[in-house]
Amino acid sequence: MGSLAAALWAMLSPRTLLLGTVVFLLFADFLKRRRPKNYPPGPWGLPFFGNFFHVDFEKSHLDIQLFVKKYGNLFSLELGNISAVLITGLPLIKEALIHMDQNFGNRPVTPIRERIFKKNGLIMSNDQVWKEQRRFTLTALRNFGLGKKSLEERIQEEAYHLTEAIKEENGQPFDPHFKINNAVSNIICSITFGKRFEYQDGQFQELLKLLDEVIHLETSKTCQLYNIFPWIMKLLPGPHQTLFSHWQKLKLFVSHMIEKHRRDWNPAETRDFIDAYLKEMSKHTDNPTSSFHEENLICSALDLFFAGTETTSTTLRWALLYMALYPEIQEKVQAEIDRVIGQGQQPSTAVRESMPYTNAVIHEVQRMGNIIPLNVPREVTVDSTFAGYHLPKGTMILTNLMALHRDPTEWATPDTFNPEHFLENGQFKKREAFMPFSIGKRACLGEQLARSELFIFFTSLVQKFTFRPPDNEKLSLKFRMGVTISPVSHRLCAIPRV
């Protein structure tokens, strides 16, 4: 037998071996990729890559709408090893995120997220870890002012600093990106780290730039290739290595903040989220399986920093851009501000109900901006039947907020910026088909904070300035793809209102 095997081995050329290996891998991939019985329809994909080349990652949320037209409100996509199902339409989205919440409650952890965060943090953790971390964080946020006057005063103070910084531009063209980022970030930083950062703070500006870059890089084609072939891509240079390097720097920043807290920590005096977490960790020192440990503190603090900075600041950037593009709507907002609070009184959430038009404009910015167009993904936790289709455990669930917020059956002028969508007889009108913060148990835990920030920052800025395009520069609604959809880099003129 030994000599027979040796003879066969001698007969096999390297080319034959390579061909045999490729055929075997293709066959194995075919078996693995076979669609289960009664699985949602979708485009056929290539071996190993799936539908990777069907999607332009610079406008993936738009490309996917073409598949909706072809395959309907429930269709499947294969992105390498990830099997995903996209859900479109209000009834199906509600069914998935509320009624099927038990089956669709987890987050999928991609190889990129696994490498950066493992299974820690608030956004992408699952099961008992997620429940413990979310419960603790909600309590901590409430203790540090969420829903209280003290936090609102912090937002008002930061809005004042922001208007003063913009005033220094003297009506000349400027890029509002990082001024707005810094202002919004200071609110969550005051809760998480116990301090705000000056707009001239070089180290903090560098951190905001790192955050901006990772948001853009993570959805790039190269980083998506890492999710398909992590064992190969980790050996190759490219933007994915920059992504990991940037995240490491952000984690180091949080680690340094934790060390500073440890040096003067007093368990009897809890100053911020880090102090509260250190106190909670001290209760679990004898429990090796506890989810309260330093790595989870770093990841949870980073999640708060990311979510509390990026989403609200991006929405505000869209808001000022829309005001510059729609001067007649900006004038109506200013007329309402002048009528209700005038030029001297600082905006507060107490006057929001008295300012239905301003509130409607903010909601319309969120609808049109669509900054997280496919929502944060979910994952099927057990084999499930949904809308008559079989969804195996491990399937990624994407909910099509882009289509929902532009649904012609829900909105009178779906592709036009029109605050009247949120008004009825001059009063503000809530809309069920509006869900920028998602719905269900895994909806955004910072929704209340974000809504307060959007109202106070936006109203303060439009109270003090008129935003318009610079002379000889044309503004557009072109977007920059990333974890969030943001406006492309642009300049505005902020003309002080007399």
Short mmCIF file of N, CA and C in Angstrom, two decimals, residues 6-134:
data_model
loop_
_atom_site.label_atom_id
_atom_site.label_comp_id
_atom_site.label_asym_id
_atom_site.label_seq_id
_atom_site.Cartn_x
_atom_site.Cartn_y
_atom_site.Cartn_z
N ALA A 6 3.01 5.96 -2.94
CA ALA A 6 4.17 6.71 -3.42
C ALA A 6 4.12 6.85 -4.94
N ALA A 7 3.70 5.78 -5.62
CA ALA A 7 3.61 5.82 -7.08
C ALA A 7 2.55 6.81 -7.54
N LEU A 8 1.39 6.81 -6.86
CA LEU A 8 0.33 7.77 -7.20
C LEU A 8 0.78 9.21 -6.96
N TRP A 9 1.47 9.41 -5.85
CA TRP A 9 1.96 10.76 -5.52
C TRP A 9 2.94 11.25 -6.60
N ALA A 10 3.80 10.33 -7.08
CA ALA A 10 4.77 10.69 -8.10
C ALA A 10 4.09 11.07 -9.41
N MET A 11 2.93 10.45 -9.67
CA MET A 11 2.19 10.73 -10.91
C MET A 11 1.50 12.10 -10.90
N LEU A 12 1.24 12.61 -9.69
CA LEU A 12 0.51 13.89 -9.58
C LEU A 12 1.46 15.06 -9.76
N SER A 13 1.20 15.88 -10.74
CA SER A 13 2.01 17.08 -10.95
C SER A 13 1.49 18.21 -10.05
N PRO A 14 2.30 19.24 -9.77
CA PRO A 14 1.81 20.38 -8.98
C PRO A 14 0.55 21.00 -9.58
N ARG A 15 0.49 21.04 -10.94
CA ARG A 15 -0.68 21.63 -11.60
C ARG A 15 -1.95 20.82 -11.29
N THR A 16 -1.79 19.47 -11.32
CA THR A 16 -2.93 18.60 -11.02
C THR A 16 -3.39 18.78 -9.58
N LEU A 17 -2.41 18.88 -8.67
CA LEU A 17 -2.74 19.09 -7.25
C LEU A 17 -3.48 20.41 -7.04
N LEU A 18 -2.98 21.45 -7.69
CA LEU A 18 -3.61 22.77 -7.56
C LEU A 18 -5.03 22.74 -8.10
N LEU A 19 -5.21 22.13 -9.27
CA LEU A 19 -6.55 22.03 -9.87
C LEU A 19 -7.49 21.25 -8.97
N GLY A 20 -6.99 20.13 -8.42
CA GLY A 20 -7.81 19.31 -7.53
C GLY A 20 -8.22 20.08 -6.28
N THR A 21 -7.28 20.87 -5.74
CA THR A 21 -7.58 21.66 -4.55
C THR A 21 -8.66 22.70 -4.85
N VAL A 22 -8.52 23.38 -6.01
CA VAL A 22 -9.50 24.41 -6.39
C VAL A 22 -10.88 23.78 -6.56
N VAL A 23 -10.94 22.62 -7.27
CA VAL A 23 -12.23 21.93 -7.48
C VAL A 23 -12.85 21.55 -6.13
N PHE A 24 -12.02 21.03 -5.23
CA PHE A 24 -12.52 20.64 -3.90
C PHE A 24 -13.08 21.85 -3.15
N LEU A 25 -12.33 22.97 -3.18
CA LEU A 25 -12.78 24.18 -2.46
C LEU A 25 -14.07 24.74 -3.05
N LEU A 26 -14.14 24.71 -4.40
CA LEU A 26 -15.37 25.19 -5.06
C LEU A 26 -16.56 24.32 -4.69
N PHE A 27 -16.35 23.00 -4.66
CA PHE A 27 -17.44 22.09 -4.31
C PHE A 27 -17.85 22.30 -2.85
N ALA A 28 -16.86 22.46 -1.97
CA ALA A 28 -17.17 22.69 -0.55
C ALA A 28 -17.93 23.99 -0.38
N ASP A 29 -17.52 25.04 -1.13
CA ASP A 29 -18.21 26.33 -1.05
C ASP A 29 -19.63 26.22 -1.58
N PHE A 30 -19.81 25.43 -2.67
CA PHE A 30 -21.15 25.23 -3.23
C PHE A 30 -22.07 24.57 -2.20
N LEU A 31 -21.55 23.54 -1.53
CA LEU A 31 -22.36 22.84 -0.51
C LEU A 31 -22.72 23.78 0.64
N LYS A 32 -21.74 24.58 1.03
CA LYS A 32 -21.95 25.51 2.16
C LYS A 32 -22.93 26.61 1.78
N ARG A 33 -22.88 27.03 0.50
CA ARG A 33 -23.66 28.18 0.06
C ARG A 33 -25.06 27.81 -0.45
N ARG A 34 -25.35 26.51 -0.53
CA ARG A 34 -26.68 26.12 -1.03
C ARG A 34 -27.77 26.74 -0.18
N ARG A 35 -28.73 27.32 -0.84
CA ARG A 35 -29.80 27.98 -0.10
C ARG A 35 -30.70 26.96 0.56
N PRO A 36 -31.07 27.22 1.82
CA PRO A 36 -32.01 26.31 2.48
C PRO A 36 -33.36 26.34 1.76
N LYS A 37 -34.12 25.32 1.99
CA LYS A 37 -35.47 25.27 1.41
C LYS A 37 -36.29 26.44 1.94
N ASN A 38 -37.03 27.08 1.01
CA ASN A 38 -37.92 28.18 1.36
C ASN A 38 -37.16 29.38 1.94
N TYR A 39 -35.98 29.64 1.40
CA TYR A 39 -35.17 30.80 1.79
C TYR A 39 -35.57 31.99 0.90
N PRO A 40 -35.49 33.23 1.39
CA PRO A 40 -35.87 34.38 0.56
C PRO A 40 -35.08 34.43 -0.74
N PRO A 41 -35.71 34.90 -1.83
CA PRO A 41 -35.02 34.97 -3.12
C PRO A 41 -33.91 36.03 -3.08
N GLY A 42 -33.03 35.98 -4.07
CA GLY A 42 -31.96 36.97 -4.15
C GLY A 42 -31.04 36.65 -5.30
N PRO A 43 -30.13 37.55 -5.62
CA PRO A 43 -29.23 37.31 -6.76
C PRO A 43 -28.24 36.19 -6.45
N TRP A 44 -27.91 35.40 -7.47
CA TRP A 44 -26.90 34.35 -7.30
C TRP A 44 -25.53 35.00 -7.19
N GLY A 45 -24.70 34.43 -6.35
CA GLY A 45 -23.38 35.01 -6.12
C GLY A 45 -22.26 34.14 -6.65
N LEU A 46 -21.06 34.68 -6.62
CA LEU A 46 -19.86 33.96 -7.04
C LEU A 46 -19.34 33.09 -5.90
N PRO A 47 -18.59 32.05 -6.23
CA PRO A 47 -17.96 31.27 -5.16
C PRO A 47 -17.09 32.17 -4.27
N PHE A 48 -17.12 31.90 -3.00
CA PHE A 48 -16.34 32.60 -1.97
C PHE A 48 -16.78 34.06 -1.77
N PHE A 49 -17.01 34.81 -2.86
CA PHE A 49 -17.33 36.24 -2.75
C PHE A 49 -18.83 36.50 -2.57
N GLY A 50 -19.68 35.57 -3.01
CA GLY A 50 -21.11 35.82 -2.97
C GLY A 50 -21.48 36.99 -3.85
N ASN A 51 -22.24 37.95 -3.30
CA ASN A 51 -22.71 39.12 -4.07
C ASN A 51 -21.80 40.34 -3.88
N PHE A 52 -20.58 40.10 -3.44
CA PHE A 52 -19.64 41.19 -3.15
C PHE A 52 -19.52 42.17 -4.31
N PHE A 53 -19.45 41.65 -5.54
CA PHE A 53 -19.24 42.51 -6.71
C PHE A 53 -20.55 43.07 -7.28
N HIS A 54 -21.67 42.71 -6.66
CA HIS A 54 -22.95 43.29 -7.08
C HIS A 54 -23.19 44.65 -6.44
N VAL A 55 -22.38 44.96 -5.43
CA VAL A 55 -22.63 46.16 -4.63
C VAL A 55 -21.45 47.12 -4.72
N ASP A 56 -21.76 48.38 -5.05
CA ASP A 56 -20.74 49.44 -5.02
C ASP A 56 -20.70 49.98 -3.59
N PHE A 57 -19.61 49.77 -2.88
CA PHE A 57 -19.56 50.12 -1.46
C PHE A 57 -19.52 51.62 -1.22
N GLU A 58 -19.39 52.41 -2.30
CA GLU A 58 -19.48 53.87 -2.14
C GLU A 58 -20.93 54.35 -2.17
N LYS A 59 -21.84 53.46 -2.53
CA LYS A 59 -23.28 53.81 -2.52
C LYS A 59 -24.12 52.54 -2.35
N SER A 60 -23.68 51.69 -1.43
CA SER A 60 -24.33 50.38 -1.27
C SER A 60 -25.80 50.50 -0.92
N HIS A 61 -26.17 51.52 -0.10
CA HIS A 61 -27.58 51.67 0.30
C HIS A 61 -28.47 52.01 -0.89
N LEU A 62 -27.91 52.62 -1.93
CA LEU A 62 -28.69 52.92 -3.14
C LEU A 62 -28.76 51.71 -4.06
N ASP A 63 -27.63 51.01 -4.21
CA ASP A 63 -27.62 49.81 -5.06
C ASP A 63 -28.64 48.78 -4.56
N ILE A 64 -28.74 48.66 -3.26
CA ILE A 64 -29.62 47.64 -2.67
C ILE A 64 -31.08 47.91 -3.00
N GLN A 65 -31.44 49.18 -3.22
CA GLN A 65 -32.84 49.50 -3.56
C GLN A 65 -33.23 48.89 -4.91
N LEU A 66 -32.24 48.70 -5.78
CA LEU A 66 -32.52 48.06 -7.09
C LEU A 66 -32.92 46.60 -6.89
N PHE A 67 -32.31 45.93 -5.91
CA PHE A 67 -32.68 44.54 -5.61
C PHE A 67 -34.09 44.47 -5.03
N VAL A 68 -34.48 45.50 -4.26
CA VAL A 68 -35.85 45.53 -3.69
C VAL A 68 -36.86 45.51 -4.82
N LYS A 69 -36.59 46.33 -5.87
CA LYS A 69 -37.52 46.39 -7.00
C LYS A 69 -37.61 45.04 -7.71
N LYS A 70 -36.48 44.32 -7.76
CA LYS A 70 -36.45 43.06 -8.50
C LYS A 70 -37.00 41.90 -7.68
N TYR A 71 -36.65 41.83 -6.39
CA TYR A 71 -36.96 40.64 -5.59
C TYR A 71 -38.05 40.85 -4.54
N GLY A 72 -38.43 42.12 -4.28
CA GLY A 72 -39.50 42.36 -3.33
C GLY A 72 -39.01 42.79 -1.95
N ASN A 73 -39.94 42.83 -1.00
CA ASN A 73 -39.67 43.39 0.32
C ASN A 73 -38.87 42.47 1.26
N LEU A 74 -38.61 41.25 0.81
CA LEU A 74 -37.75 40.36 1.60
C LEU A 74 -36.86 39.62 0.62
N PHE A 75 -35.57 39.92 0.63
CA PHE A 75 -34.66 39.21 -0.27
C PHE A 75 -33.33 38.96 0.42
N SER A 76 -32.56 38.05 -0.14
CA SER A 76 -31.30 37.64 0.49
C SER A 76 -30.10 38.11 -0.31
N LEU A 77 -29.00 38.32 0.41
CA LEU A 77 -27.71 38.67 -0.18
C LEU A 77 -26.64 37.83 0.50
N GLU A 78 -25.61 37.45 -0.25
CA GLU A 78 -24.48 36.74 0.34
C GLU A 78 -23.24 37.63 0.20
N LEU A 79 -22.66 38.01 1.32
CA LEU A 79 -21.43 38.81 1.31
C LEU A 79 -20.32 37.96 1.90
N GLY A 80 -19.64 37.21 1.02
CA GLY A 80 -18.65 36.26 1.51
C GLY A 80 -19.34 35.20 2.34
N ASN A 81 -18.92 35.05 3.59
CA ASN A 81 -19.51 34.05 4.48
C ASN A 81 -20.77 34.55 5.19
N ILE A 82 -21.12 35.81 4.97
CA ILE A 82 -22.26 36.40 5.68
C ILE A 82 -23.52 36.26 4.83
N SER A 83 -24.51 35.57 5.37
CA SER A 83 -25.83 35.48 4.72
C SER A 83 -26.72 36.56 5.32
N ALA A 84 -27.19 37.47 4.49
CA ALA A 84 -28.00 38.58 4.97
C ALA A 84 -29.36 38.60 4.30
N VAL A 85 -30.35 39.09 5.03
CA VAL A 85 -31.70 39.27 4.49
C VAL A 85 -32.11 40.72 4.74
N LEU A 86 -32.56 41.38 3.68
CA LEU A 86 -32.99 42.78 3.80
C LEU A 86 -34.51 42.86 3.87
N ILE A 87 -35.00 43.58 4.87
CA ILE A 87 -36.45 43.70 5.11
C ILE A 87 -36.88 45.12 4.78
N THR A 88 -37.90 45.25 3.94
CA THR A 88 -38.39 46.55 3.50
C THR A 88 -39.88 46.67 3.82
N GLY A 89 -40.31 47.88 4.15
CA GLY A 89 -41.73 48.16 4.40
C GLY A 89 -42.07 48.18 5.88
N LEU A 90 -42.92 49.12 6.28
CA LEU A 90 -43.25 49.33 7.69
C LEU A 90 -43.80 48.07 8.38
N PRO A 91 -44.78 47.36 7.81
CA PRO A 91 -45.32 46.18 8.51
C PRO A 91 -44.25 45.12 8.81
N LEU A 92 -43.39 44.82 7.81
CA LEU A 92 -42.37 43.80 8.01
C LEU A 92 -41.28 44.25 8.99
N ILE A 93 -40.91 45.53 8.94
CA ILE A 93 -39.89 46.04 9.86
C ILE A 93 -40.40 45.97 11.30
N LYS A 94 -41.65 46.36 11.52
CA LYS A 94 -42.23 46.27 12.87
C LYS A 94 -42.29 44.82 13.33
N GLU A 95 -42.67 43.92 12.42
CA GLU A 95 -42.75 42.50 12.76
C GLU A 95 -41.37 41.99 13.19
N ALA A 96 -40.33 42.39 12.44
CA ALA A 96 -38.97 41.90 12.72
C ALA A 96 -38.41 42.47 14.02
N LEU A 97 -38.55 43.78 14.22
CA LEU A 97 -37.86 44.44 15.33
C LEU A 97 -38.64 44.46 16.64
N ILE A 98 -39.96 44.23 16.56
CA ILE A 98 -40.76 44.23 17.80
C ILE A 98 -41.31 42.83 18.08
N HIS A 99 -42.11 42.29 17.16
CA HIS A 99 -42.79 41.02 17.43
C HIS A 99 -41.84 39.81 17.38
N MET A 100 -40.79 39.90 16.55
CA MET A 100 -39.82 38.80 16.46
C MET A 100 -38.54 39.13 17.23
N ASP A 101 -38.64 40.06 18.15
CA ASP A 101 -37.47 40.56 18.88
C ASP A 101 -36.69 39.45 19.57
N GLN A 102 -37.40 38.45 20.10
CA GLN A 102 -36.72 37.34 20.79
C GLN A 102 -35.82 36.55 19.85
N ASN A 103 -36.28 36.39 18.60
CA ASN A 103 -35.52 35.61 17.62
C ASN A 103 -34.47 36.42 16.87
N PHE A 104 -34.69 37.76 16.82
CA PHE A 104 -33.80 38.62 16.04
C PHE A 104 -33.07 39.62 16.94
N GLY A 105 -32.77 39.21 18.17
CA GLY A 105 -32.29 40.17 19.17
C GLY A 105 -30.79 40.41 19.19
N ASN A 106 -30.01 39.53 18.59
CA ASN A 106 -28.55 39.66 18.68
C ASN A 106 -27.98 40.56 17.59
N ARG A 107 -26.71 40.92 17.78
CA ARG A 107 -25.95 41.62 16.74
C ARG A 107 -24.97 40.62 16.10
N PRO A 108 -24.79 40.68 14.78
CA PRO A 108 -23.78 39.83 14.15
C PRO A 108 -22.40 40.43 14.41
N VAL A 109 -21.44 39.58 14.73
CA VAL A 109 -20.08 40.06 14.99
C VAL A 109 -19.20 39.66 13.81
N THR A 110 -18.86 40.65 12.97
CA THR A 110 -18.02 40.39 11.79
C THR A 110 -16.56 40.24 12.24
N PRO A 111 -15.70 39.66 11.37
CA PRO A 111 -14.28 39.54 11.74
C PRO A 111 -13.63 40.86 12.13
N ILE A 112 -14.01 41.97 11.47
CA ILE A 112 -13.43 43.27 11.83
C ILE A 112 -13.84 43.64 13.25
N ARG A 113 -15.14 43.52 13.54
CA ARG A 113 -15.62 43.87 14.89
C ARG A 113 -15.05 42.92 15.94
N GLU A 114 -14.89 41.67 15.57
CA GLU A 114 -14.32 40.67 16.49
C GLU A 114 -12.90 41.07 16.87
N ARG A 115 -12.13 41.52 15.87
CA ARG A 115 -10.74 41.89 16.14
C ARG A 115 -10.65 43.15 17.00
N ILE A 116 -11.53 44.12 16.77
CA ILE A 116 -11.44 45.40 17.48
C ILE A 116 -12.05 45.30 18.88
N PHE A 117 -13.26 44.75 18.95
CA PHE A 117 -14.01 44.79 20.21
C PHE A 117 -14.23 43.42 20.85
N LYS A 118 -13.84 42.35 20.13
CA LYS A 118 -14.21 41.00 20.55
C LYS A 118 -15.73 40.95 20.71
N LYS A 119 -16.24 40.63 21.91
CA LYS A 119 -17.71 40.62 22.08
C LYS A 119 -18.11 41.59 23.17
N ASN A 120 -17.33 42.67 23.30
CA ASN A 120 -17.54 43.65 24.37
C ASN A 120 -18.29 44.88 23.90
N GLY A 121 -18.64 45.73 24.85
CA GLY A 121 -19.25 47.01 24.54
C GLY A 121 -20.76 46.99 24.61
N LEU A 122 -21.35 48.08 24.12
CA LEU A 122 -22.81 48.27 24.19
C LEU A 122 -23.51 47.98 22.87
N ILE A 123 -22.85 48.33 21.77
CA ILE A 123 -23.52 48.29 20.48
C ILE A 123 -23.58 46.88 19.90
N MET A 124 -22.45 46.15 19.95
CA MET A 124 -22.38 44.86 19.27
C MET A 124 -22.33 43.66 20.20
N SER A 125 -22.44 43.85 21.51
CA SER A 125 -22.45 42.70 22.43
C SER A 125 -23.81 42.00 22.37
N ASN A 126 -23.87 40.82 22.95
CA ASN A 126 -25.08 40.01 22.86
C ASN A 126 -25.41 39.32 24.18
N ASP A 127 -26.63 38.77 24.23
CA ASP A 127 -27.08 37.91 25.32
C ASP A 127 -26.91 38.60 26.68
N GLN A 128 -26.41 37.84 27.66
CA GLN A 128 -26.33 38.35 29.03
C GLN A 128 -25.38 39.54 29.16
N VAL A 129 -24.28 39.51 28.40
CA VAL A 129 -23.32 40.63 28.44
C VAL A 129 -24.03 41.92 28.04
N TRP A 130 -24.77 41.87 26.91
CA TRP A 130 -25.47 43.07 26.44
C TRP A 130 -26.51 43.53 27.46
N LYS A 131 -27.28 42.60 28.00
CA LYS A 131 -28.32 42.98 28.98
C LYS A 131 -27.70 43.68 30.19
N GLU A 132 -26.60 43.13 30.72
CA GLU A 132 -25.95 43.72 31.89
C GLU A 132 -25.37 45.10 31.57
N GLN A 133 -24.69 45.20 30.43
CA GLN A 133 -24.05 46.46 30.07
C GLN A 133 -25.07 47.55 29.75
N ARG A 134 -26.14 47.20 29.04
CA ARG A 134 -27.16 48.19 28.70
C ARG A 134 -27.88 48.66 29.95
#
